[in-house]
PDB file of C-alpha atoms in Angstrom:
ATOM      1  CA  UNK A   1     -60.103  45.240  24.236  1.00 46.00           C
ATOM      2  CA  UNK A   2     -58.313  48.825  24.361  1.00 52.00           C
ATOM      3  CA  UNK A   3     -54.902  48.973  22.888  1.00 62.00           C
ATOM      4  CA  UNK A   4     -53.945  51.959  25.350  1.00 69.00           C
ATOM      5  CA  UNK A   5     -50.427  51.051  26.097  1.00 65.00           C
ATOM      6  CA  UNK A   6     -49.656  50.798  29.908  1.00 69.00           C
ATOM      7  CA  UNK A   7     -46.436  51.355  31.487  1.00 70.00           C
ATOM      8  CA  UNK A   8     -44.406  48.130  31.621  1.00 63.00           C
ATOM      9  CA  UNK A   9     -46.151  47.118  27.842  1.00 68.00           C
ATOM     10  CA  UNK A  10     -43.422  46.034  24.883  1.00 66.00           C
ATOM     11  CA  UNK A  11     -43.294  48.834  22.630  1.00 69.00           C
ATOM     12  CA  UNK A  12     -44.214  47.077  19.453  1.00 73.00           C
ATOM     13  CA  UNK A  13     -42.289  49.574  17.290  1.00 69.00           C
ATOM     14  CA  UNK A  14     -39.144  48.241  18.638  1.00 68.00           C
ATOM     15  CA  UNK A  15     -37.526  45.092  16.742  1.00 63.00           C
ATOM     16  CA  UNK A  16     -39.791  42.509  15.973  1.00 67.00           C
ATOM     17  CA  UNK A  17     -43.238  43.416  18.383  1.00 64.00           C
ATOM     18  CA  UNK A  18     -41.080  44.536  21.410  1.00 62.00           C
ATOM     19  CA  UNK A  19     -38.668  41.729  20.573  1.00 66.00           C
ATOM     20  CA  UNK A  20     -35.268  41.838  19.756  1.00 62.00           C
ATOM     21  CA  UNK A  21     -33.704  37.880  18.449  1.00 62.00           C
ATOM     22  CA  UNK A  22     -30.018  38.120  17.122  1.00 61.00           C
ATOM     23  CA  UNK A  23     -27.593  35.360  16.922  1.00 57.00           C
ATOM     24  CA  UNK A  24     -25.897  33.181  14.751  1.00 48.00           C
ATOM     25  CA  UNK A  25     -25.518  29.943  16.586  1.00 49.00           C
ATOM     26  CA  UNK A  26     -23.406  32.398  18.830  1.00 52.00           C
ATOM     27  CA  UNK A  27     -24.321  33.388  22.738  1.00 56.00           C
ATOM     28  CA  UNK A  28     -24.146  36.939  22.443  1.00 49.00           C
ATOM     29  CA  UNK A  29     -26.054  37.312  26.193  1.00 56.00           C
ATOM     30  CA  UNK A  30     -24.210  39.823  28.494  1.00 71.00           C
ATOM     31  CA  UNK A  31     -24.613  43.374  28.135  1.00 84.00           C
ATOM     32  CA  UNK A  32     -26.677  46.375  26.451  1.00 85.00           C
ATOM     33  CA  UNK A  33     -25.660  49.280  26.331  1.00 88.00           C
ATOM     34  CA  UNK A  34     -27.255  52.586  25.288  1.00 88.00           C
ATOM     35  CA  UNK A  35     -25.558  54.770  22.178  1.00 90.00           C
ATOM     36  CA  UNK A  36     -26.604  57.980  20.806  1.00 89.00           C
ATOM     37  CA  UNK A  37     -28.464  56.651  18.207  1.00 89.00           C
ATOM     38  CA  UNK A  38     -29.297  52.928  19.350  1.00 89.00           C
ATOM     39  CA  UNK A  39     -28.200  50.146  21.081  1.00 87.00           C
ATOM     40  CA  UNK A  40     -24.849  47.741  21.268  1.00 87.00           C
ATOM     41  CA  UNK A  41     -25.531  44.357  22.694  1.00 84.00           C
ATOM     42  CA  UNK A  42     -22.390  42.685  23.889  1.00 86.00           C
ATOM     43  CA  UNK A  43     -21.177  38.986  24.589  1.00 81.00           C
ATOM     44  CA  UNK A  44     -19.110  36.106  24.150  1.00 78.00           C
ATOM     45  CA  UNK A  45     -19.362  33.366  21.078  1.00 73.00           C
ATOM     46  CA  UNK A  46     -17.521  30.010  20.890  1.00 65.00           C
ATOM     47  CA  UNK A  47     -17.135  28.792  16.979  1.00 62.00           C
ATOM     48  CA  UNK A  48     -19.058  25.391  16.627  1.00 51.00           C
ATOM     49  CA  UNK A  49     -22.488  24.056  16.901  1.00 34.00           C
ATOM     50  CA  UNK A  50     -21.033  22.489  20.472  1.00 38.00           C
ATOM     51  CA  UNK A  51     -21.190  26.363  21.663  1.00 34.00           C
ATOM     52  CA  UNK A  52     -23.237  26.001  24.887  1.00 33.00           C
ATOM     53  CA  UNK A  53     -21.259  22.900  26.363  1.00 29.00           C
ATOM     54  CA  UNK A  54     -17.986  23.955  27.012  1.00 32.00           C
ATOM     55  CA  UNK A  55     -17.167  20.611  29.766  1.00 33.00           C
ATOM     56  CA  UNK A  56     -17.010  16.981  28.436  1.00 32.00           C
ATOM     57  CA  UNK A  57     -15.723  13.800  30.201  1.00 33.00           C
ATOM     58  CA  UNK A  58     -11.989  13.585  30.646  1.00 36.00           C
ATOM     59  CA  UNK A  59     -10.946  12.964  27.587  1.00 37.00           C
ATOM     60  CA  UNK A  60      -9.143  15.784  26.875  1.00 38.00           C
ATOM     61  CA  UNK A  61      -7.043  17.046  29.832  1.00 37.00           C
ATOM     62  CA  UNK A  62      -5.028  20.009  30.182  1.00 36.00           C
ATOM     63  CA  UNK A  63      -2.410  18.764  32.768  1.00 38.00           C
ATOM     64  CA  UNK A  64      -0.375  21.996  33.373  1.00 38.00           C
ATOM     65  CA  UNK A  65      -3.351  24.230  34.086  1.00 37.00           C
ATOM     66  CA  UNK A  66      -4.737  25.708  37.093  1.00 34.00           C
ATOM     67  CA  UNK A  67      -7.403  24.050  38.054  1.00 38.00           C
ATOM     68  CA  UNK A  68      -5.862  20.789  36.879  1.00 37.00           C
ATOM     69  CA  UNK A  69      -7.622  18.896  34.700  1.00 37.00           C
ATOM     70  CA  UNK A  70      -9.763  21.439  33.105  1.00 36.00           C
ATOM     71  CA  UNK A  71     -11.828  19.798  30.338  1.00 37.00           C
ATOM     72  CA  UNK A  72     -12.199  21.874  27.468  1.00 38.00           C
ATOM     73  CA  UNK A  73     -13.181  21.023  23.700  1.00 39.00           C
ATOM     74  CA  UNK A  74     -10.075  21.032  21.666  1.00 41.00           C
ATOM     75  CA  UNK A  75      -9.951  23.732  18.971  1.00 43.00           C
ATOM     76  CA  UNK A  76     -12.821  25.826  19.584  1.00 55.00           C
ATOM     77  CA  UNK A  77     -11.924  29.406  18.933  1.00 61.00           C
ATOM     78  CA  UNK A  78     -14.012  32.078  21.156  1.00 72.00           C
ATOM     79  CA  UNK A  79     -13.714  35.566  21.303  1.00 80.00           C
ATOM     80  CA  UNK A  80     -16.271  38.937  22.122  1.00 86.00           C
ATOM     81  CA  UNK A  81     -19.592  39.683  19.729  1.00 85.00           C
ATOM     82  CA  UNK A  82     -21.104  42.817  19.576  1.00 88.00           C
ATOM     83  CA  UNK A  83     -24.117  43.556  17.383  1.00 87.00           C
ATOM     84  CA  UNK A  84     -25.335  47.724  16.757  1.00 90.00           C
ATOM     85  CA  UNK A  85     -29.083  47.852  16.657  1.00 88.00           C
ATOM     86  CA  UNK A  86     -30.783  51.717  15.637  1.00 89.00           C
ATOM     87  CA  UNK A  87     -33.414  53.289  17.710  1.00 88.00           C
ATOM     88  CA  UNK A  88     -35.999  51.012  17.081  1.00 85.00           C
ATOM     89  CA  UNK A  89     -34.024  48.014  17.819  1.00 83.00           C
ATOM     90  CA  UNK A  90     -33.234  46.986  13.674  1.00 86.00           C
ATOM     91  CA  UNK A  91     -29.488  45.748  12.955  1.00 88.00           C
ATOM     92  CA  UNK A  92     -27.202  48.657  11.617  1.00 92.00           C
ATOM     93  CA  UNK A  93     -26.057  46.571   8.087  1.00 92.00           C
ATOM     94  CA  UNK A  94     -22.882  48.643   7.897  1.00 93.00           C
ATOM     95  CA  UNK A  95     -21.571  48.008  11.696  1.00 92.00           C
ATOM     96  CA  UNK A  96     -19.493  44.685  11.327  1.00 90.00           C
ATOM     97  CA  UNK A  97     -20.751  41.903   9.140  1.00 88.00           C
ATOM     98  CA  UNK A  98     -24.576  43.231   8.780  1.00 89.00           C
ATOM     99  CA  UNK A  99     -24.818  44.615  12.264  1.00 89.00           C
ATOM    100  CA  UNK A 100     -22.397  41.964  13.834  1.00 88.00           C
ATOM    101  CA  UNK A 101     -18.656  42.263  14.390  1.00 89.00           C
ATOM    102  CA  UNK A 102     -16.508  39.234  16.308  1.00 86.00           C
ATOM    103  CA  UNK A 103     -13.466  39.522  17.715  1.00 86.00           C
ATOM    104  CA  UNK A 104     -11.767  36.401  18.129  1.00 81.00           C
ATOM    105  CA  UNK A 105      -9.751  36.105  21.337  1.00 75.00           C
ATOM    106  CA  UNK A 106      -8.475  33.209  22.871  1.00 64.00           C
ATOM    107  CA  UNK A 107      -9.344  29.895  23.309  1.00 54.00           C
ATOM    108  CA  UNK A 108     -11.687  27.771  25.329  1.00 55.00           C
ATOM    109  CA  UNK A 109     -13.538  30.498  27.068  1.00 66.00           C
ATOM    110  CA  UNK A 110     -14.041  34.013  27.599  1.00 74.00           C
ATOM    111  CA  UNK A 111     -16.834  35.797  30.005  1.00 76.00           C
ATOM    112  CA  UNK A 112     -17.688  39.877  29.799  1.00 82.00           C
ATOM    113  CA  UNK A 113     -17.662  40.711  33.249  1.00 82.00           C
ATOM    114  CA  UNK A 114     -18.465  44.691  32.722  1.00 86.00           C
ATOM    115  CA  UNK A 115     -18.880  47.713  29.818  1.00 88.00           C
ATOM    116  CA  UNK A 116     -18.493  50.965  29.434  1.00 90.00           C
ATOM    117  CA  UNK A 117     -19.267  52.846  26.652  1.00 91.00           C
ATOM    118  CA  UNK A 118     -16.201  55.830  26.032  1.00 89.00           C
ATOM    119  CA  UNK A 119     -17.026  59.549  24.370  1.00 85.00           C
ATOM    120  CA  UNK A 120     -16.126  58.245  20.424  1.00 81.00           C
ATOM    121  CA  UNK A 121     -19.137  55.498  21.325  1.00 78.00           C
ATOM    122  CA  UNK A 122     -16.597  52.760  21.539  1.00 86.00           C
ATOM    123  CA  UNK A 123     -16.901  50.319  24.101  1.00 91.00           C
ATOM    124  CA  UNK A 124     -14.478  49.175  26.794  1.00 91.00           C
ATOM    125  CA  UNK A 125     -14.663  45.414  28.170  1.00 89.00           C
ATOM    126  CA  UNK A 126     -13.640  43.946  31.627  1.00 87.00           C
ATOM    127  CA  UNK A 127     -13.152  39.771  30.607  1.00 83.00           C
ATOM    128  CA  UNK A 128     -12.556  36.938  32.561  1.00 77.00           C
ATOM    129  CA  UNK A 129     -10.942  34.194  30.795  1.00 65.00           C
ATOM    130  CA  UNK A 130      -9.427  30.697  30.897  1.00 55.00           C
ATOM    131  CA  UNK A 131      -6.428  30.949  28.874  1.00 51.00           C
ATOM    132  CA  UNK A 132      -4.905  27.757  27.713  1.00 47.00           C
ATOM    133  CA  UNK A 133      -1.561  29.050  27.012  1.00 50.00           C
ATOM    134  CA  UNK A 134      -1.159  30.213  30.519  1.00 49.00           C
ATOM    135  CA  UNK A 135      -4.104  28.083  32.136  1.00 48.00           C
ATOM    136  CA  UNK A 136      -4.850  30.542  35.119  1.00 50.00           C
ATOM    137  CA  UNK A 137      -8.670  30.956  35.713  1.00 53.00           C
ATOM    138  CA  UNK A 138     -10.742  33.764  35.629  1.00 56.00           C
ATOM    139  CA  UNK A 139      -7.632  36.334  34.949  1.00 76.00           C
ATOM    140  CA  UNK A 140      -8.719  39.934  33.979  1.00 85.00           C
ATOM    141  CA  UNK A 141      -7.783  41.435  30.780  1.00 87.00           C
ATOM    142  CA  UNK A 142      -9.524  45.235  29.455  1.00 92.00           C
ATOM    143  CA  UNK A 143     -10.109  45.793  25.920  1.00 92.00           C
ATOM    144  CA  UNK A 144     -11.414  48.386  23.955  1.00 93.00           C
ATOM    145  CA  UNK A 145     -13.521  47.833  20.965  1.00 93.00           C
ATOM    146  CA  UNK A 146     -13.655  50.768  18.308  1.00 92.00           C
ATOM    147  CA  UNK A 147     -16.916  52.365  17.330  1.00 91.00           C
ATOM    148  CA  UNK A 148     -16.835  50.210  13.963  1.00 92.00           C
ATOM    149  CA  UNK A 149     -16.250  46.680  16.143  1.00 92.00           C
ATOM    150  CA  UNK A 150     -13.003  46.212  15.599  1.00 93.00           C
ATOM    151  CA  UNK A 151     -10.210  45.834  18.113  1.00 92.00           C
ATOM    152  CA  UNK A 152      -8.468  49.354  18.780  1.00 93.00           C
ATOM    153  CA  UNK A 153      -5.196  48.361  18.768  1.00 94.00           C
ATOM    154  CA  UNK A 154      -4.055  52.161  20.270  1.00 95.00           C
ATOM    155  CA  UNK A 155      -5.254  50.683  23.620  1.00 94.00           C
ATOM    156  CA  UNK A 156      -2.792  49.133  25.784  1.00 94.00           C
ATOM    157  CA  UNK A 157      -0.796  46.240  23.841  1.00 91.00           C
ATOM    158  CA  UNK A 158      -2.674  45.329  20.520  1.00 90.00           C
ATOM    159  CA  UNK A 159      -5.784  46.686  22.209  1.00 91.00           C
ATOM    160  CA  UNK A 160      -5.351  44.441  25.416  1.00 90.00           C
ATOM    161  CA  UNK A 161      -4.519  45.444  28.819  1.00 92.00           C
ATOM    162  CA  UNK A 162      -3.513  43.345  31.540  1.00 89.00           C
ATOM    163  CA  UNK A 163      -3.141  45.118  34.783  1.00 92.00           C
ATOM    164  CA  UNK A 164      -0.355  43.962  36.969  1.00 89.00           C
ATOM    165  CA  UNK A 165      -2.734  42.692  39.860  1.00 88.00           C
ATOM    166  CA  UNK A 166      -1.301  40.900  42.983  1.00 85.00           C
ATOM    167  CA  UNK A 167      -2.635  37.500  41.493  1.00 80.00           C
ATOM    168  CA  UNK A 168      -3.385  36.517  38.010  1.00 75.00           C
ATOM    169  CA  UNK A 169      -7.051  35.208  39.149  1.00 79.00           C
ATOM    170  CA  UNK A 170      -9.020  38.358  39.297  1.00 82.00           C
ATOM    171  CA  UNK A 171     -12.503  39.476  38.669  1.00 82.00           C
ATOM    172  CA  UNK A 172     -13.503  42.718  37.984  1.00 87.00           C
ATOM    173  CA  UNK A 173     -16.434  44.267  39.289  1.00 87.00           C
ATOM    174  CA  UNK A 174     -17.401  47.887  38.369  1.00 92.00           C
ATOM    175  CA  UNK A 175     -16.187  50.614  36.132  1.00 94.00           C
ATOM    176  CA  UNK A 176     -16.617  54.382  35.562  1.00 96.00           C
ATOM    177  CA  UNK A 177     -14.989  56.794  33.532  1.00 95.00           C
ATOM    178  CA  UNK A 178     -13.860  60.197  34.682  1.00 94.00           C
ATOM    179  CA  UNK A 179     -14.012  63.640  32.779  1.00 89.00           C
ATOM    180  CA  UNK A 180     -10.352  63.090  31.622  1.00 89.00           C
ATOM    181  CA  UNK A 181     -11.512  59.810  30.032  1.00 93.00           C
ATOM    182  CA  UNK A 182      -9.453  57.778  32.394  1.00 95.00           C
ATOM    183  CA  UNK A 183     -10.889  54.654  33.212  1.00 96.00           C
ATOM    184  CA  UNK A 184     -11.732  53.529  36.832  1.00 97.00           C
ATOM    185  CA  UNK A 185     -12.318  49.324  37.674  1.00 95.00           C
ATOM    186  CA  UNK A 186     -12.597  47.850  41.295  1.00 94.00           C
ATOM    187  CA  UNK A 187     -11.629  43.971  41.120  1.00 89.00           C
ATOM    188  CA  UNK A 188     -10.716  41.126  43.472  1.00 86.00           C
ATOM    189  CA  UNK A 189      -7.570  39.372  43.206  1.00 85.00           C
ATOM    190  CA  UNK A 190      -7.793  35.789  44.820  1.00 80.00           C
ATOM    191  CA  UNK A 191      -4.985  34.177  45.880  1.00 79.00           C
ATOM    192  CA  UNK A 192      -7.163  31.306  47.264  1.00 77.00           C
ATOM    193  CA  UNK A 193     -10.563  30.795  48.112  1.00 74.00           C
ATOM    194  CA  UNK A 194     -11.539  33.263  51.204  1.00 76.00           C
ATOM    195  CA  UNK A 195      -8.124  35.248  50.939  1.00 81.00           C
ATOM    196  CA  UNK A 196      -8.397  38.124  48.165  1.00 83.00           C
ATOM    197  CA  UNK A 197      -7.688  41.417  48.008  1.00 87.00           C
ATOM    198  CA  UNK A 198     -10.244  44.580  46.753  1.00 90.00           C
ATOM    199  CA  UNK A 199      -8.833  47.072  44.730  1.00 92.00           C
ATOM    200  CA  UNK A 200      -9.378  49.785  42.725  1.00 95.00           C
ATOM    201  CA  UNK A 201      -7.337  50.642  39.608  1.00 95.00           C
ATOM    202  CA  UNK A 202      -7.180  53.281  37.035  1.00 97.00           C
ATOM    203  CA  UNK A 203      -6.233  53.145  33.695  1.00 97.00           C
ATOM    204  CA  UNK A 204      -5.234  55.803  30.744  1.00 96.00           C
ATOM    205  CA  UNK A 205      -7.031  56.257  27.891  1.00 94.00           C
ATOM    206  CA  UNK A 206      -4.457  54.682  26.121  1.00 95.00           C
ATOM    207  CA  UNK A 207      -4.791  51.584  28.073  1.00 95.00           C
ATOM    208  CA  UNK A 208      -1.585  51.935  30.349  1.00 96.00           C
ATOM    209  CA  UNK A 209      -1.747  51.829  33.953  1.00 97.00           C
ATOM    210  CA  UNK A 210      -1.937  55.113  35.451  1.00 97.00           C
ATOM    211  CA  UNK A 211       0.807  55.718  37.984  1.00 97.00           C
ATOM    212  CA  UNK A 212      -0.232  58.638  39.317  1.00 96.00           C
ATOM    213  CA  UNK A 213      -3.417  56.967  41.059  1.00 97.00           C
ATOM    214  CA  UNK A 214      -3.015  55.574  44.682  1.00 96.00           C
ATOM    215  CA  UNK A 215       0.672  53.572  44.661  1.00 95.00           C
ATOM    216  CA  UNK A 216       1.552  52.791  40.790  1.00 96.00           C
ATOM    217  CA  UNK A 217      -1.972  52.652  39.836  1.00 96.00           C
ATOM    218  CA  UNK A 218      -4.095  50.536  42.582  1.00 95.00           C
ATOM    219  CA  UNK A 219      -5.250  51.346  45.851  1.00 95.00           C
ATOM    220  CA  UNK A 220      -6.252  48.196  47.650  1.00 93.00           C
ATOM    221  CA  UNK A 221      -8.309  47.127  50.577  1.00 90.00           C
ATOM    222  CA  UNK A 222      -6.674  48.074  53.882  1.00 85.00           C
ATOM    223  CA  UNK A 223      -9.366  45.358  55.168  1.00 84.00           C
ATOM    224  CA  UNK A 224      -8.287  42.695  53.268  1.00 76.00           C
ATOM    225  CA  UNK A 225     -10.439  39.374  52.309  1.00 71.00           C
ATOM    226  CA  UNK A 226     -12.839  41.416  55.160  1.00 83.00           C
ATOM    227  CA  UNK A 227     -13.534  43.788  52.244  1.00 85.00           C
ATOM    228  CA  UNK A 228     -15.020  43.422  49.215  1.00 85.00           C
ATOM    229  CA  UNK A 229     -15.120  46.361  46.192  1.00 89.00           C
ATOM    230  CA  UNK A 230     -18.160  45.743  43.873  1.00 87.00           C
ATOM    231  CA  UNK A 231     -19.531  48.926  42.299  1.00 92.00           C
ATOM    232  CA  UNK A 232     -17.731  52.459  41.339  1.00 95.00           C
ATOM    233  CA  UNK A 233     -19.455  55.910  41.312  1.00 96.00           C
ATOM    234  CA  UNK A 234     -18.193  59.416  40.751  1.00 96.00           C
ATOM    235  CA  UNK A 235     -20.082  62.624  41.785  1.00 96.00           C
ATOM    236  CA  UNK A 236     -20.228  66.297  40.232  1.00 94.00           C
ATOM    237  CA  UNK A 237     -16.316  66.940  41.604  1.00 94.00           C
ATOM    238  CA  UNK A 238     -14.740  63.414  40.544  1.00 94.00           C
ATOM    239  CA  UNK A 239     -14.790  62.343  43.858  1.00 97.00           C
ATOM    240  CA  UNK A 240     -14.655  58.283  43.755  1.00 97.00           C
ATOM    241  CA  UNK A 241     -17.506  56.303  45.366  1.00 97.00           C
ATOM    242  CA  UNK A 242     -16.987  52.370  45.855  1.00 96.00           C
ATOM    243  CA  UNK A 243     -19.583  50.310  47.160  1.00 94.00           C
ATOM    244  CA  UNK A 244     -19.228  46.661  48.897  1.00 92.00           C
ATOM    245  CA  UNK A 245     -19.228  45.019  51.755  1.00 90.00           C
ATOM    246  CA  UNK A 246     -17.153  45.010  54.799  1.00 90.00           C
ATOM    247  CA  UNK A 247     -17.319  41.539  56.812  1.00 87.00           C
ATOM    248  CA  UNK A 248     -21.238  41.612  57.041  1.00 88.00           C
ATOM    249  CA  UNK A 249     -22.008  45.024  56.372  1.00 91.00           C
ATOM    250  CA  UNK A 250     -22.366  46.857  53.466  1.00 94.00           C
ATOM    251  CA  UNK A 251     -19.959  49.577  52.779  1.00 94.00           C
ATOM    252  CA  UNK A 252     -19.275  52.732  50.852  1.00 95.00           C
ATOM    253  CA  UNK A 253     -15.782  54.285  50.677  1.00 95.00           C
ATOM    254  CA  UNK A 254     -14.766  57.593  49.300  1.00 97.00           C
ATOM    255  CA  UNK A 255     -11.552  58.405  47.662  1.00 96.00           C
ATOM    256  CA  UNK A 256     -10.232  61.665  45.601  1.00 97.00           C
ATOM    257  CA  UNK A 257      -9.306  61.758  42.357  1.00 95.00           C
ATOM    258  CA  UNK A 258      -5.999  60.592  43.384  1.00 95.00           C
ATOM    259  CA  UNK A 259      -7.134  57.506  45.575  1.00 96.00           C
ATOM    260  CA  UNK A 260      -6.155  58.911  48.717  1.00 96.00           C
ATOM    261  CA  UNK A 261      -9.279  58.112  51.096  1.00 95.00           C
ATOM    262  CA  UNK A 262     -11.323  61.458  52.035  1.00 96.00           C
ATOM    263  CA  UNK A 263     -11.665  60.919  55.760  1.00 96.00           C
ATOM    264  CA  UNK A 264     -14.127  63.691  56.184  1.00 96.00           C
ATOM    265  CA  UNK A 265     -16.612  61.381  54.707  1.00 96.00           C
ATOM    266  CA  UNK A 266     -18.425  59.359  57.117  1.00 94.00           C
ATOM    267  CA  UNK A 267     -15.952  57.836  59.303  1.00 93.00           C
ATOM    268  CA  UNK A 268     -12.473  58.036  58.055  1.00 93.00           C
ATOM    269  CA  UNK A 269     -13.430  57.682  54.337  1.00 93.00           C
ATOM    270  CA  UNK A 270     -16.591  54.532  54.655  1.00 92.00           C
ATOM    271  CA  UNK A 271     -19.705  54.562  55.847  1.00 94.00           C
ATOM    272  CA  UNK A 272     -20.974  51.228  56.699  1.00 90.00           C
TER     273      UNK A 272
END
């Protein structure tokens, strides 16, 4: 048998035979992305063997949150994991706690909905969470985690931001980051199923809304639920690329760098 390796083969030199395993009773599945000298792996952990079953009967019922009666497991603390791995996929002891860092959040649950890694090789988040202090579902919160896995607490409040979306449930969908290290995110704010609105926001590299972007920071769907912003691109001169679809169609819009819609592309600013 030849041991020529073929495109598509696991490189055995990397990890364990091709394989990478971390975890520590944690779900740490999500998102990898690629550093200058390895690898960050990035996702959510609940504290607790009972990690992987968030729902139970209705036995404990939180009766001022939206939806009512979510069922959560009282007292679990969650939060965001990320583990540094070197080139060939082995855990970098001195990030974290032996290659792991947590960051505990909130409770009951928290889902990474998008990453970008930012020059200094920290890592910004896009989360979805259910909050049980405010109960809304799915709202959107950025953070920024520091190169050493701890929260940068430079960013926005405490290292949070909250962008001041038409409804608290939002999702986010894509982000890029521009030359001047401002951060770009389309989302949808819901305000019930089938009517949403697309946007797309941009944020300071300090984590505060950037004003001078569209009107105080968003530009939103002129379309309506009929649109829907998914992924964000930029080209060679900044210009902003959104992809999506409109009613049935895909779509591509394209802004400037100020979010005013360049209507020599395509027709009026989208090509569909």
């Amino acid at each position: 048998m030849s041991n020529e390796r073929k495109p598509g083969d696991q490189d055995p030199d990397f990890g364990e035979n091709g394989v990478i395993s971390v975890g520590l009773n944690q779900s740490t599945g999500g998102h990898i992305k690629r550093l200058s000298d390895g690898y960050l792996i990035i996702g959510t952990y609940v504290a607790g063997a009972t990690a992987r079953s968030l729902a139970q009967p209705a036995t404990s019922v939180i009766t001022h949150a939206t939806p009512k009666g979510l069922h959560y497991r009282a007292g679990e603390k969650v939060g965001v994991v990320t583990v540094r791995l070197d080139t060939n996929g082995k855990l970098v002891e001195s990030y974290g706690t032996g290659g792991y860092a947590f960051l505990e959040l909130f409770e009951h649950r928290v889902r990474v909905t998008g990453s970008l890694v930012v020059p200094n090789e920290g890592v910004l988040l896009t989360l979805g969470l259910y909050d049980l202090a405010g109960g809304e579902s799915d709202s959107l919160i950025v953070i920024k985690v520091g190169d050493n896995g701890e929260m940068d607490t430079s960013f926005g409040i405490n290292g949070i931001h909250r962008p001041a979306l038409k409804y608290p449930n939002s999702i986010a969908g894509g982000m890029a980051l521009q030359e001047n290290c401002k951060i770009l995110i389309t989302a949808e704010t819901i305000k019930t199923y089938g009517d949403f609105d697309s946007t797309v926001m941009r944020i300071r590299k300090d984590g505060v809304t950037d004003l001078s972007f569209g009107k105080d920071g968003f530009v939103y769907s002129t379309a309506k639920a009929q649109e829907s912003y998914s992924r964000i691109r930029l080209d060679s001169q900044q210009r902003i690329y959104v992809a999506g679809n409109l009613g049935d169609k895909m779509a591509i819009s394209r802004f400037f760098d100020n979010g005013s819609v360049d209507e020599s592309f395509a027709e009026g600013g989208k090509f569909t």
